[in-house]
PDB file of C-alpha atoms in Angstrom:
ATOM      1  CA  UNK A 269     115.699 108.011  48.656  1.00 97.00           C
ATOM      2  CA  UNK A 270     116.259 110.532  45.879  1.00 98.00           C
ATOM      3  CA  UNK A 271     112.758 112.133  47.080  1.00 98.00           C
ATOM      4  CA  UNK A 272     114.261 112.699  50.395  1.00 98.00           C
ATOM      5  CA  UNK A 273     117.578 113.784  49.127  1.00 98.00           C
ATOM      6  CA  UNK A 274     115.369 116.597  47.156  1.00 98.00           C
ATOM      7  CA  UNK A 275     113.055 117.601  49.764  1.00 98.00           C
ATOM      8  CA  UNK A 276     115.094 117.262  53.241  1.00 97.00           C
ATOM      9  CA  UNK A 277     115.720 121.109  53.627  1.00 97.00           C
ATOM     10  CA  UNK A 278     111.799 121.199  54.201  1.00 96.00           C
ATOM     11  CA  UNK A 279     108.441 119.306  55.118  1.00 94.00           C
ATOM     12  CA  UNK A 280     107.475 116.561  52.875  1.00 95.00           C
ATOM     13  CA  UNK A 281     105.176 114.461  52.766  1.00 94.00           C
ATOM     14  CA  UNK A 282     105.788 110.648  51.395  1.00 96.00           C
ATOM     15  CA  UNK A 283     103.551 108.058  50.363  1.00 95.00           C
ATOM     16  CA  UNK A 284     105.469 104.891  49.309  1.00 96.00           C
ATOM     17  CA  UNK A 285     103.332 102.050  47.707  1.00 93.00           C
ATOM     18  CA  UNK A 286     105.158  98.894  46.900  1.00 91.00           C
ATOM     19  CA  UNK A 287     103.985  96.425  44.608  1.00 87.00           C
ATOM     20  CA  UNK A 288     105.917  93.432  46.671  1.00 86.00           C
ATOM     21  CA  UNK A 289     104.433  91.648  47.809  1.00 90.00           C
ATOM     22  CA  UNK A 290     102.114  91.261  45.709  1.00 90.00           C
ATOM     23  CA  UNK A 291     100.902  89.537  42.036  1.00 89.00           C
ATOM     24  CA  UNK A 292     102.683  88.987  39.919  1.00 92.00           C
ATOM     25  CA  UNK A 293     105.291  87.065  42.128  1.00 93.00           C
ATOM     26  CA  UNK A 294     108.687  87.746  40.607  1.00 94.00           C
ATOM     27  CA  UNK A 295     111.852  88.110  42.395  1.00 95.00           C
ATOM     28  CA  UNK A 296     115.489  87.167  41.502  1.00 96.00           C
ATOM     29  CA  UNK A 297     116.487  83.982  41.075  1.00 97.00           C
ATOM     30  CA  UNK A 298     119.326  83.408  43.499  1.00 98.00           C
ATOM     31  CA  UNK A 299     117.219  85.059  45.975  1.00 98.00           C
ATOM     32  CA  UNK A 300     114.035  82.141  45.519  1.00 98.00           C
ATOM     33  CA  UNK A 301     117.135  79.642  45.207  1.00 98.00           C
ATOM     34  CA  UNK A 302     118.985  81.148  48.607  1.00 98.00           C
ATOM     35  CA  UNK A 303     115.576  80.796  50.420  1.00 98.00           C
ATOM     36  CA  UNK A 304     114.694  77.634  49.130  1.00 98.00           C
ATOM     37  CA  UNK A 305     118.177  76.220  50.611  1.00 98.00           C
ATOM     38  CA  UNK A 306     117.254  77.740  53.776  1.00 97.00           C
ATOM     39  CA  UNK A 307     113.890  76.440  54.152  1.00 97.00           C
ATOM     40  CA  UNK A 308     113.911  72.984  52.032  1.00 97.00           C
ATOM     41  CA  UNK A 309     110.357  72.289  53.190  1.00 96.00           C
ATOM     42  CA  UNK A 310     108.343  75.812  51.615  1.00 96.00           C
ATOM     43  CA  UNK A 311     106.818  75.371  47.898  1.00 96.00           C
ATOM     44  CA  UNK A 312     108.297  77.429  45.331  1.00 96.00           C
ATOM     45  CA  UNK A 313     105.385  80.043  45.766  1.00 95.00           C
ATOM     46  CA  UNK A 314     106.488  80.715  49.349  1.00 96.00           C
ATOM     47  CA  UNK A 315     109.989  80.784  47.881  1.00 97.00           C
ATOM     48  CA  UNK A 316     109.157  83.580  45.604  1.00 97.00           C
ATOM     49  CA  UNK A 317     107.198  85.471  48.410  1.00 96.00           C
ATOM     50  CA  UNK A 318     109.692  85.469  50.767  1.00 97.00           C
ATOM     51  CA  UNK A 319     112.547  86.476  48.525  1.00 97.00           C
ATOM     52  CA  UNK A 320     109.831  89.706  47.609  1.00 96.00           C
ATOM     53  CA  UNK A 321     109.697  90.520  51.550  1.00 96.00           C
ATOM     54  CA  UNK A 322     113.348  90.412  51.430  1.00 97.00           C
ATOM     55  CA  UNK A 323     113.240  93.181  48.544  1.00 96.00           C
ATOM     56  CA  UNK A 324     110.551  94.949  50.317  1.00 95.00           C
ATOM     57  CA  UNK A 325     112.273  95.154  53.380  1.00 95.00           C
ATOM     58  CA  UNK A 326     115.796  96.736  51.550  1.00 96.00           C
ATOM     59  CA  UNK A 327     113.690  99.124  50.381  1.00 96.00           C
ATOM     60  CA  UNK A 328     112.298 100.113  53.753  1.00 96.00           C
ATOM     61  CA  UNK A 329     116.014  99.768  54.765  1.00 97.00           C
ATOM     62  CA  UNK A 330     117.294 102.464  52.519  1.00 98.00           C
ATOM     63  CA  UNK A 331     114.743 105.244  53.264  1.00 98.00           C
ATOM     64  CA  UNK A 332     115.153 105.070  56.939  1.00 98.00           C
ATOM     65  CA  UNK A 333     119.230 104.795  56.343  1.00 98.00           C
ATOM     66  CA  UNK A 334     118.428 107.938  54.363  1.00 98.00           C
ATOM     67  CA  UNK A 335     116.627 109.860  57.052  1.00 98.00           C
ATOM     68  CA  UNK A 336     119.292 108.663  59.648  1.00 98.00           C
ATOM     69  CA  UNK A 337     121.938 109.868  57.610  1.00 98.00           C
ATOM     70  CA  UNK A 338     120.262 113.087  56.596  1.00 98.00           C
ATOM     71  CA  UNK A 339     118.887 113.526  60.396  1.00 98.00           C
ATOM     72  CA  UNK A 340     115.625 113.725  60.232  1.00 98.00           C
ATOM     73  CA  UNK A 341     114.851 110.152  61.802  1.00 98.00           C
ATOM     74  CA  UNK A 342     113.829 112.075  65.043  1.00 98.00           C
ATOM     75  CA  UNK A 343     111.449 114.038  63.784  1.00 97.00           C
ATOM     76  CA  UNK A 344     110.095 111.977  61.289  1.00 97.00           C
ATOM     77  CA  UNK A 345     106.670 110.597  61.977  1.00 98.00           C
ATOM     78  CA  UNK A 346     106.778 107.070  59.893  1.00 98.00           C
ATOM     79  CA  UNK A 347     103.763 104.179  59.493  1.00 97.00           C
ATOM     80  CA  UNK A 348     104.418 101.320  58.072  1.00 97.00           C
ATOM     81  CA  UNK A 349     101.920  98.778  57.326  1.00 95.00           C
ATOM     82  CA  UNK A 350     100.187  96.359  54.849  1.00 93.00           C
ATOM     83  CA  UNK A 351      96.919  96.544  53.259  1.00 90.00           C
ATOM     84  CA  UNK A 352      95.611  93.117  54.250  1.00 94.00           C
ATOM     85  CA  UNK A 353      97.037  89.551  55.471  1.00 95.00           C
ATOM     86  CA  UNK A 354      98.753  87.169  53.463  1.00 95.00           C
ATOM     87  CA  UNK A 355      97.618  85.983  50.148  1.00 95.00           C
ATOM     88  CA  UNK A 356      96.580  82.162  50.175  1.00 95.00           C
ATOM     89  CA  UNK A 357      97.490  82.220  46.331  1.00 94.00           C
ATOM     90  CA  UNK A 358     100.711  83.357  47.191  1.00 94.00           C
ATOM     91  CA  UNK A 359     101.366  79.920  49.866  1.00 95.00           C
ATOM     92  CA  UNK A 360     101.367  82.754  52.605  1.00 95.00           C
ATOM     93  CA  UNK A 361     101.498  82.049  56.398  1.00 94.00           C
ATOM     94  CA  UNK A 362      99.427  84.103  58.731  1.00 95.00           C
ATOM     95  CA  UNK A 363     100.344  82.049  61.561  1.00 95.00           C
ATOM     96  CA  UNK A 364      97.839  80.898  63.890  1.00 96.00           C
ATOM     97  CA  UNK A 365      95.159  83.291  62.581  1.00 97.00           C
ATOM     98  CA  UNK A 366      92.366  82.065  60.375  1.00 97.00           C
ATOM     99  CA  UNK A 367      91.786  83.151  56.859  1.00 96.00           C
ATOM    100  CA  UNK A 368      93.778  84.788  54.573  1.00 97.00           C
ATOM    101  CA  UNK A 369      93.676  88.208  52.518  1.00 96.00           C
ATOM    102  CA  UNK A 370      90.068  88.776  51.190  1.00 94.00           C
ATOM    103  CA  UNK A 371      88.454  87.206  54.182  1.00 96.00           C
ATOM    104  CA  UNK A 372      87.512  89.232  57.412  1.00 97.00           C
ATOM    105  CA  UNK A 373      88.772  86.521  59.534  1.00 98.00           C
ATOM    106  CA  UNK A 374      91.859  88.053  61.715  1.00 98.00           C
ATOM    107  CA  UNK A 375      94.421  86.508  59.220  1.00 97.00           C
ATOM    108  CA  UNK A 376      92.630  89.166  56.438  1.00 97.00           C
ATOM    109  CA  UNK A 377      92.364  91.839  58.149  1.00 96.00           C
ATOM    110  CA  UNK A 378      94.933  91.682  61.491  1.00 95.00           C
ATOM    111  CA  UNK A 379      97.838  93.123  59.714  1.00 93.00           C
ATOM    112  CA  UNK A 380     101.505  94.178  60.859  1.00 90.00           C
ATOM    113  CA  UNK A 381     101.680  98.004  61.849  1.00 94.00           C
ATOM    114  CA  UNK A 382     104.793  99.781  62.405  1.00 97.00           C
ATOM    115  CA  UNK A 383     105.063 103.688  63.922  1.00 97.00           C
ATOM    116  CA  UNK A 384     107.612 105.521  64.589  1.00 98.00           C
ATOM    117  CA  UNK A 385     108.647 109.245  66.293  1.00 98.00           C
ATOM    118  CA  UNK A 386     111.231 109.336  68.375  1.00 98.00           C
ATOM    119  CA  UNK A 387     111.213 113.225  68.688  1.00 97.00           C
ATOM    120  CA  UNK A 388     107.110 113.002  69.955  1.00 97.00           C
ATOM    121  CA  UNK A 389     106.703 108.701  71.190  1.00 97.00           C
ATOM    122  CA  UNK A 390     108.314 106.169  73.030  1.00 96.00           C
ATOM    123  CA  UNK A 391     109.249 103.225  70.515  1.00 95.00           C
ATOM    124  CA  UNK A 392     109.905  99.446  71.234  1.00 96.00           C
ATOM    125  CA  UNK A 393     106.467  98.894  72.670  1.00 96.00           C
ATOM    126  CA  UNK A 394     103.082  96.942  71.930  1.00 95.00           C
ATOM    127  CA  UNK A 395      99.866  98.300  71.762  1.00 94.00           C
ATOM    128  CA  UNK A 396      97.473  96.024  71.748  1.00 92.00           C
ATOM    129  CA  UNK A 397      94.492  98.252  71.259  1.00 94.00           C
ATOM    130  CA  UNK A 398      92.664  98.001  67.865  1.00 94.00           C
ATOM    131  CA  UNK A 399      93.370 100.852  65.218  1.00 95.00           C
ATOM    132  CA  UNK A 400      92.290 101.187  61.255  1.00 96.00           C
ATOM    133  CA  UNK A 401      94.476 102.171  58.345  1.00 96.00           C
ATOM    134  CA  UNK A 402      91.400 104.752  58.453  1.00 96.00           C
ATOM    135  CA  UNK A 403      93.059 106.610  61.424  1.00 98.00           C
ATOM    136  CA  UNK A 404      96.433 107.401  59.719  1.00 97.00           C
ATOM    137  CA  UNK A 405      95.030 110.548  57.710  1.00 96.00           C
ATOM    138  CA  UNK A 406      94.069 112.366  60.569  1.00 97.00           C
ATOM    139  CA  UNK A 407      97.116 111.225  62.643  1.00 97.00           C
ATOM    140  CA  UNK A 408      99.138 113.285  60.094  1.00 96.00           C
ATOM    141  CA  UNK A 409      96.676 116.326  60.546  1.00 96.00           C
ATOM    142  CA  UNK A 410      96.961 116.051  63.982  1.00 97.00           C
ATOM    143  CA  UNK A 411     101.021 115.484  63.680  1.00 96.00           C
ATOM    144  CA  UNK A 412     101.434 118.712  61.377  1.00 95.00           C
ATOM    145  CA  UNK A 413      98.786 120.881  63.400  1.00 95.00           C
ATOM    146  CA  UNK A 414      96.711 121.127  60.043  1.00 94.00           C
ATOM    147  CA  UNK A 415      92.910 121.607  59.847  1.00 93.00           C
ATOM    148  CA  UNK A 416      90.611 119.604  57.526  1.00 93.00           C
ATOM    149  CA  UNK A 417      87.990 121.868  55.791  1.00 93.00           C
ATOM    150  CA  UNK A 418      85.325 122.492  57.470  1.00 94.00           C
ATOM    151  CA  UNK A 419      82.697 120.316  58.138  1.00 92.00           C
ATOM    152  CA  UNK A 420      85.082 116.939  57.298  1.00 92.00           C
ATOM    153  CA  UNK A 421      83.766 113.723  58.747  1.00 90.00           C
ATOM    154  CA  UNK A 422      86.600 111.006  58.981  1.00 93.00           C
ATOM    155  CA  UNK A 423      86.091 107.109  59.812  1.00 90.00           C
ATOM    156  CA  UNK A 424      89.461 107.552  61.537  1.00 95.00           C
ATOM    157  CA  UNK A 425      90.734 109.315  64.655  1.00 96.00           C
ATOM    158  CA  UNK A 426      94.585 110.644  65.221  1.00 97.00           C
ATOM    159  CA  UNK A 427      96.151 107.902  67.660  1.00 98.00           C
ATOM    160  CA  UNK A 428      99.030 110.586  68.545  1.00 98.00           C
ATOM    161  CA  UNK A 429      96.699 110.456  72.084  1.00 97.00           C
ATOM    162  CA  UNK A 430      96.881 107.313  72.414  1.00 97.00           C
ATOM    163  CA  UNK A 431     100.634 106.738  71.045  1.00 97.00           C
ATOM    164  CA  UNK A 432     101.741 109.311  73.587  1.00 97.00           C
ATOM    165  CA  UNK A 433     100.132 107.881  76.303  1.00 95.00           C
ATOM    166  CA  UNK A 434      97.393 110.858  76.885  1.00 96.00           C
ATOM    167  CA  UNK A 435      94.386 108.103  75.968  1.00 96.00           C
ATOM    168  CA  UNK A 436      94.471 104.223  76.878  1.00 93.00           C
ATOM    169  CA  UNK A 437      91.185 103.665  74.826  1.00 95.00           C
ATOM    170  CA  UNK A 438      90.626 104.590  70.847  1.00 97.00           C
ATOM    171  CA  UNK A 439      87.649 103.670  68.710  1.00 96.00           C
ATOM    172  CA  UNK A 440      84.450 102.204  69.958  1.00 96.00           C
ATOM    173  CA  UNK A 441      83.739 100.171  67.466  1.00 97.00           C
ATOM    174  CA  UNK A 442      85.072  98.713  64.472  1.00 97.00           C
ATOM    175  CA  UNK A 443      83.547  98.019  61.073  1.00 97.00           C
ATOM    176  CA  UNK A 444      84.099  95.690  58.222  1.00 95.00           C
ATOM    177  CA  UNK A 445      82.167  94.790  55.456  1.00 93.00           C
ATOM    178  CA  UNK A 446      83.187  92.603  52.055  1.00 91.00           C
ATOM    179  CA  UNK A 447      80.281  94.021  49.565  1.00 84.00           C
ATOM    180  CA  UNK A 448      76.653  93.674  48.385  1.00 81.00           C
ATOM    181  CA  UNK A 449      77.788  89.941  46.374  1.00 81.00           C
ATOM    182  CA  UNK A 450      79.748  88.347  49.023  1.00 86.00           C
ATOM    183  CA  UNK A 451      78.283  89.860  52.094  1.00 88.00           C
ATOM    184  CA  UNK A 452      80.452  89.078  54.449  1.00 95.00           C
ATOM    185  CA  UNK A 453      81.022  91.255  57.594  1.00 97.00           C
ATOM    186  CA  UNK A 454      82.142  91.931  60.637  1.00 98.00           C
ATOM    187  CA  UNK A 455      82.351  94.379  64.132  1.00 98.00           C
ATOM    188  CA  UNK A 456      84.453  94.504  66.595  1.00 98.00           C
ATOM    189  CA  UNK A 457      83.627  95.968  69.979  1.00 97.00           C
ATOM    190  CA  UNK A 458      86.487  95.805  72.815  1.00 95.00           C
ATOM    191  CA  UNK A 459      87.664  92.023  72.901  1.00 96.00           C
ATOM    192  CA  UNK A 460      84.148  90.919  71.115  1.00 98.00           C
ATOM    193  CA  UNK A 461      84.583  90.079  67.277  1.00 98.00           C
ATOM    194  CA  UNK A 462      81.110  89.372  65.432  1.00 98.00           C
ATOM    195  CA  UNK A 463      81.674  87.964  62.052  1.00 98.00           C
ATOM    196  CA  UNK A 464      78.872  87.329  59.644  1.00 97.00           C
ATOM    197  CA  UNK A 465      78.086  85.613  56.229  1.00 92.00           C
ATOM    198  CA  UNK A 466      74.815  85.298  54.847  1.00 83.00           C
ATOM    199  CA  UNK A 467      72.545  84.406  57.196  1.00 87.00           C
ATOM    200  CA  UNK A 468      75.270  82.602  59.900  1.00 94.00           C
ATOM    201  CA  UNK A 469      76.862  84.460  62.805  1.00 97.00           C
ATOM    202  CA  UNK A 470      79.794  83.556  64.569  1.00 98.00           C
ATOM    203  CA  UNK A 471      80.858  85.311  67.741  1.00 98.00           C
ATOM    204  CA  UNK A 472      84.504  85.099  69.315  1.00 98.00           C
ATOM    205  CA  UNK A 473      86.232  86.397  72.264  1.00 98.00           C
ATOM    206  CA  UNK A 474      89.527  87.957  70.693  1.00 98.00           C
ATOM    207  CA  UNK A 475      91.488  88.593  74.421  1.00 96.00           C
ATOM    208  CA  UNK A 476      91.444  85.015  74.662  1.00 97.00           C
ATOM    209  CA  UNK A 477      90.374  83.233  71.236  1.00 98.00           C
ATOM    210  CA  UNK A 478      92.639  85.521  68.715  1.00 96.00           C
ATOM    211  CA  UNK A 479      92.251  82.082  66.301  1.00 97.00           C
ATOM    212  CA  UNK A 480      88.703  82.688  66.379  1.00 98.00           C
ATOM    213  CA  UNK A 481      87.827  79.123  66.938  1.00 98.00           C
ATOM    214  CA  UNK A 482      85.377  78.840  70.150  1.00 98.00           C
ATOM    215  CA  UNK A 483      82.039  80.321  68.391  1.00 98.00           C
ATOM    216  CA  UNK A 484      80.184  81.682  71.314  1.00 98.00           C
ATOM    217  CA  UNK A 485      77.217  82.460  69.823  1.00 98.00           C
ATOM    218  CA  UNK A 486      74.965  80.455  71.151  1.00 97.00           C
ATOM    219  CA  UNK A 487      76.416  80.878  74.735  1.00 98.00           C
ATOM    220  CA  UNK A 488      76.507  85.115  74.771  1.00 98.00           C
ATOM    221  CA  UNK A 489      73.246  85.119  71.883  1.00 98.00           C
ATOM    222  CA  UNK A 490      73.144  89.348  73.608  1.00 98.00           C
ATOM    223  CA  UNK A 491      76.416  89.925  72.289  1.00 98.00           C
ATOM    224  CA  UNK A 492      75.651  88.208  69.154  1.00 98.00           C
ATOM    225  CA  UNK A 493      72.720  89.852  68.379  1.00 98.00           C
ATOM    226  CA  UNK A 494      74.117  93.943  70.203  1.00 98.00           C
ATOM    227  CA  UNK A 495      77.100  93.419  67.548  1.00 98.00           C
ATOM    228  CA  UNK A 496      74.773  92.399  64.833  1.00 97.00           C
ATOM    229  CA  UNK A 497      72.147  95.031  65.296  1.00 97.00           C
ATOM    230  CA  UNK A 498      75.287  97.956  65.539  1.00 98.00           C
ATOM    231  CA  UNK A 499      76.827  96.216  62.159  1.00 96.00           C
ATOM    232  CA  UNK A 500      73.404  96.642  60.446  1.00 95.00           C
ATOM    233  CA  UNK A 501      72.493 100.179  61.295  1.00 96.00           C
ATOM    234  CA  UNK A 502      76.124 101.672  60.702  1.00 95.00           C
ATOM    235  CA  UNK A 503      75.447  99.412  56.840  1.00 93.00           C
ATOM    236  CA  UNK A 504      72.167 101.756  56.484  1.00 91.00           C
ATOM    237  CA  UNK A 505      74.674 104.638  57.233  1.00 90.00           C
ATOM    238  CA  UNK A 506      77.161 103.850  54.738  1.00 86.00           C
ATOM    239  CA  UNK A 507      77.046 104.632  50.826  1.00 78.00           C
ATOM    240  CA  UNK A 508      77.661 103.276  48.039  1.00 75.00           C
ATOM    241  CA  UNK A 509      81.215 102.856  46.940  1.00 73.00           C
ATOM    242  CA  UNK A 510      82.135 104.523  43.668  1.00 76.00           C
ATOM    243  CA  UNK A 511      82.606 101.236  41.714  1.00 74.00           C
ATOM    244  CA  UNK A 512      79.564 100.147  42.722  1.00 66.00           C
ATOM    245  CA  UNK A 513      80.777  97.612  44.981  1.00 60.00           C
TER     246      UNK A 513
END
């Protein structure tokens, strides 16, 4: 908020990280005491992580007070999102998805996304076509009509075309992959999710199996093995991460 109060007679950019939620769980105690009266059935883990949301989303609160107030809400392009799904550590609840944070099952990697630009897109709608945290650098290119040096390749693609209703289709194809020592993996092409460890492949029809639990595989083995054979050449095309990972 004091960021904004300094930089609101001009552009800025702001990239706001929160720890919550996140390790180490802390949060005040009559919070994780209010929520346990509330919900008399959650551990005290769950407890904890809920009353961190609740701190997470006052501080979400206050910066978009602050750009109402100020008035730059309109033309403020803001994303909001998380980095992966719930922590099982943490006694989170993805819902009906499978898996948790660390697994490329859709409750790891299916995560809330939030956009907003009232001055450039229609709000209070769902778009149910896939995106990537990947796409949001060149959104803000796109959004700020700035150029990448030449001869940048990104993973991502803006979705202003799609958020404004000029495209109803984004990315092809979508990549995952956990590292050399796990080896877990996955693609996902339109409604068809392959998802692979070690040697087994699974194969699920997102549109209508979002809890991935009908493994076609053996009934669509072309789809399996299309989705397999895209996963292992785009692999081949990918380096090395820095860490070694």
């Amino acid at each position: 908020v004091a960021f904004i109060e300094r930089e609101k007679a001009d552009p800025f950019f702001l990239y706001l990280a929160y720890n919550a939620v996140h390790a180490p769980a802390q949060a005040p105690k009559d919070d994780i005491a209010r929520f346990q009266k509330k919900f008399p059935n959650i551990t005290k883990k769950r407890a904890v992580l809920m009353a961190m949301l609740h701190h997470l989303d006052l501080g979400v609160g206050s910066v978009t007070t602050k750009l109402k107030k100020e008035g730059l809400w309109e033309n403020t392009l803001l994303v909001f999102l998380t980095d992966n799904g719930g922590a099982k550590a943490m006694d989170a609840n993805n819902g009906k998805l499978k898996g948790f944070k660390g697994s490329l099952s859709e409750g790891g990697i299916r995560t809330p996304w939030i956009m907003s630009w009232p001055a450039r897109f229609e709000g209070a709608r769902v778009i149910d076509t896939p995106d990537v945290s990947l796409d949001i650098l060149p959104t803000a290119l796109d959004a700020t009509g700035a150029k990448a040096p030449e001869g940048t390749r990104f993973d991502g693609k803006s979705l202003l075309p799609l958020l404004t209703g000029k495209a109803s289709t984004h990315h092809e194809t979508l990549f995952w992959h956990s590292g050399e020592s796990k080896g877990e993996w996955a693609v996902r092409q339109d409604r068809w999710k392959a998802h692979g460890l070690k040697k087994r492949v699974a194969l699920y029809d997102l549109s209508s199996d979002p809890t991935e639990t009908n493994d076609l595989s053996g009934s669509k083995p072309d789809i399996a093995r299309k989705l397999t054979e895209l996963q292992a050449t785009w692999h081949q095309s990918v380096q090395a991460s820095a860490n070694g990972g």
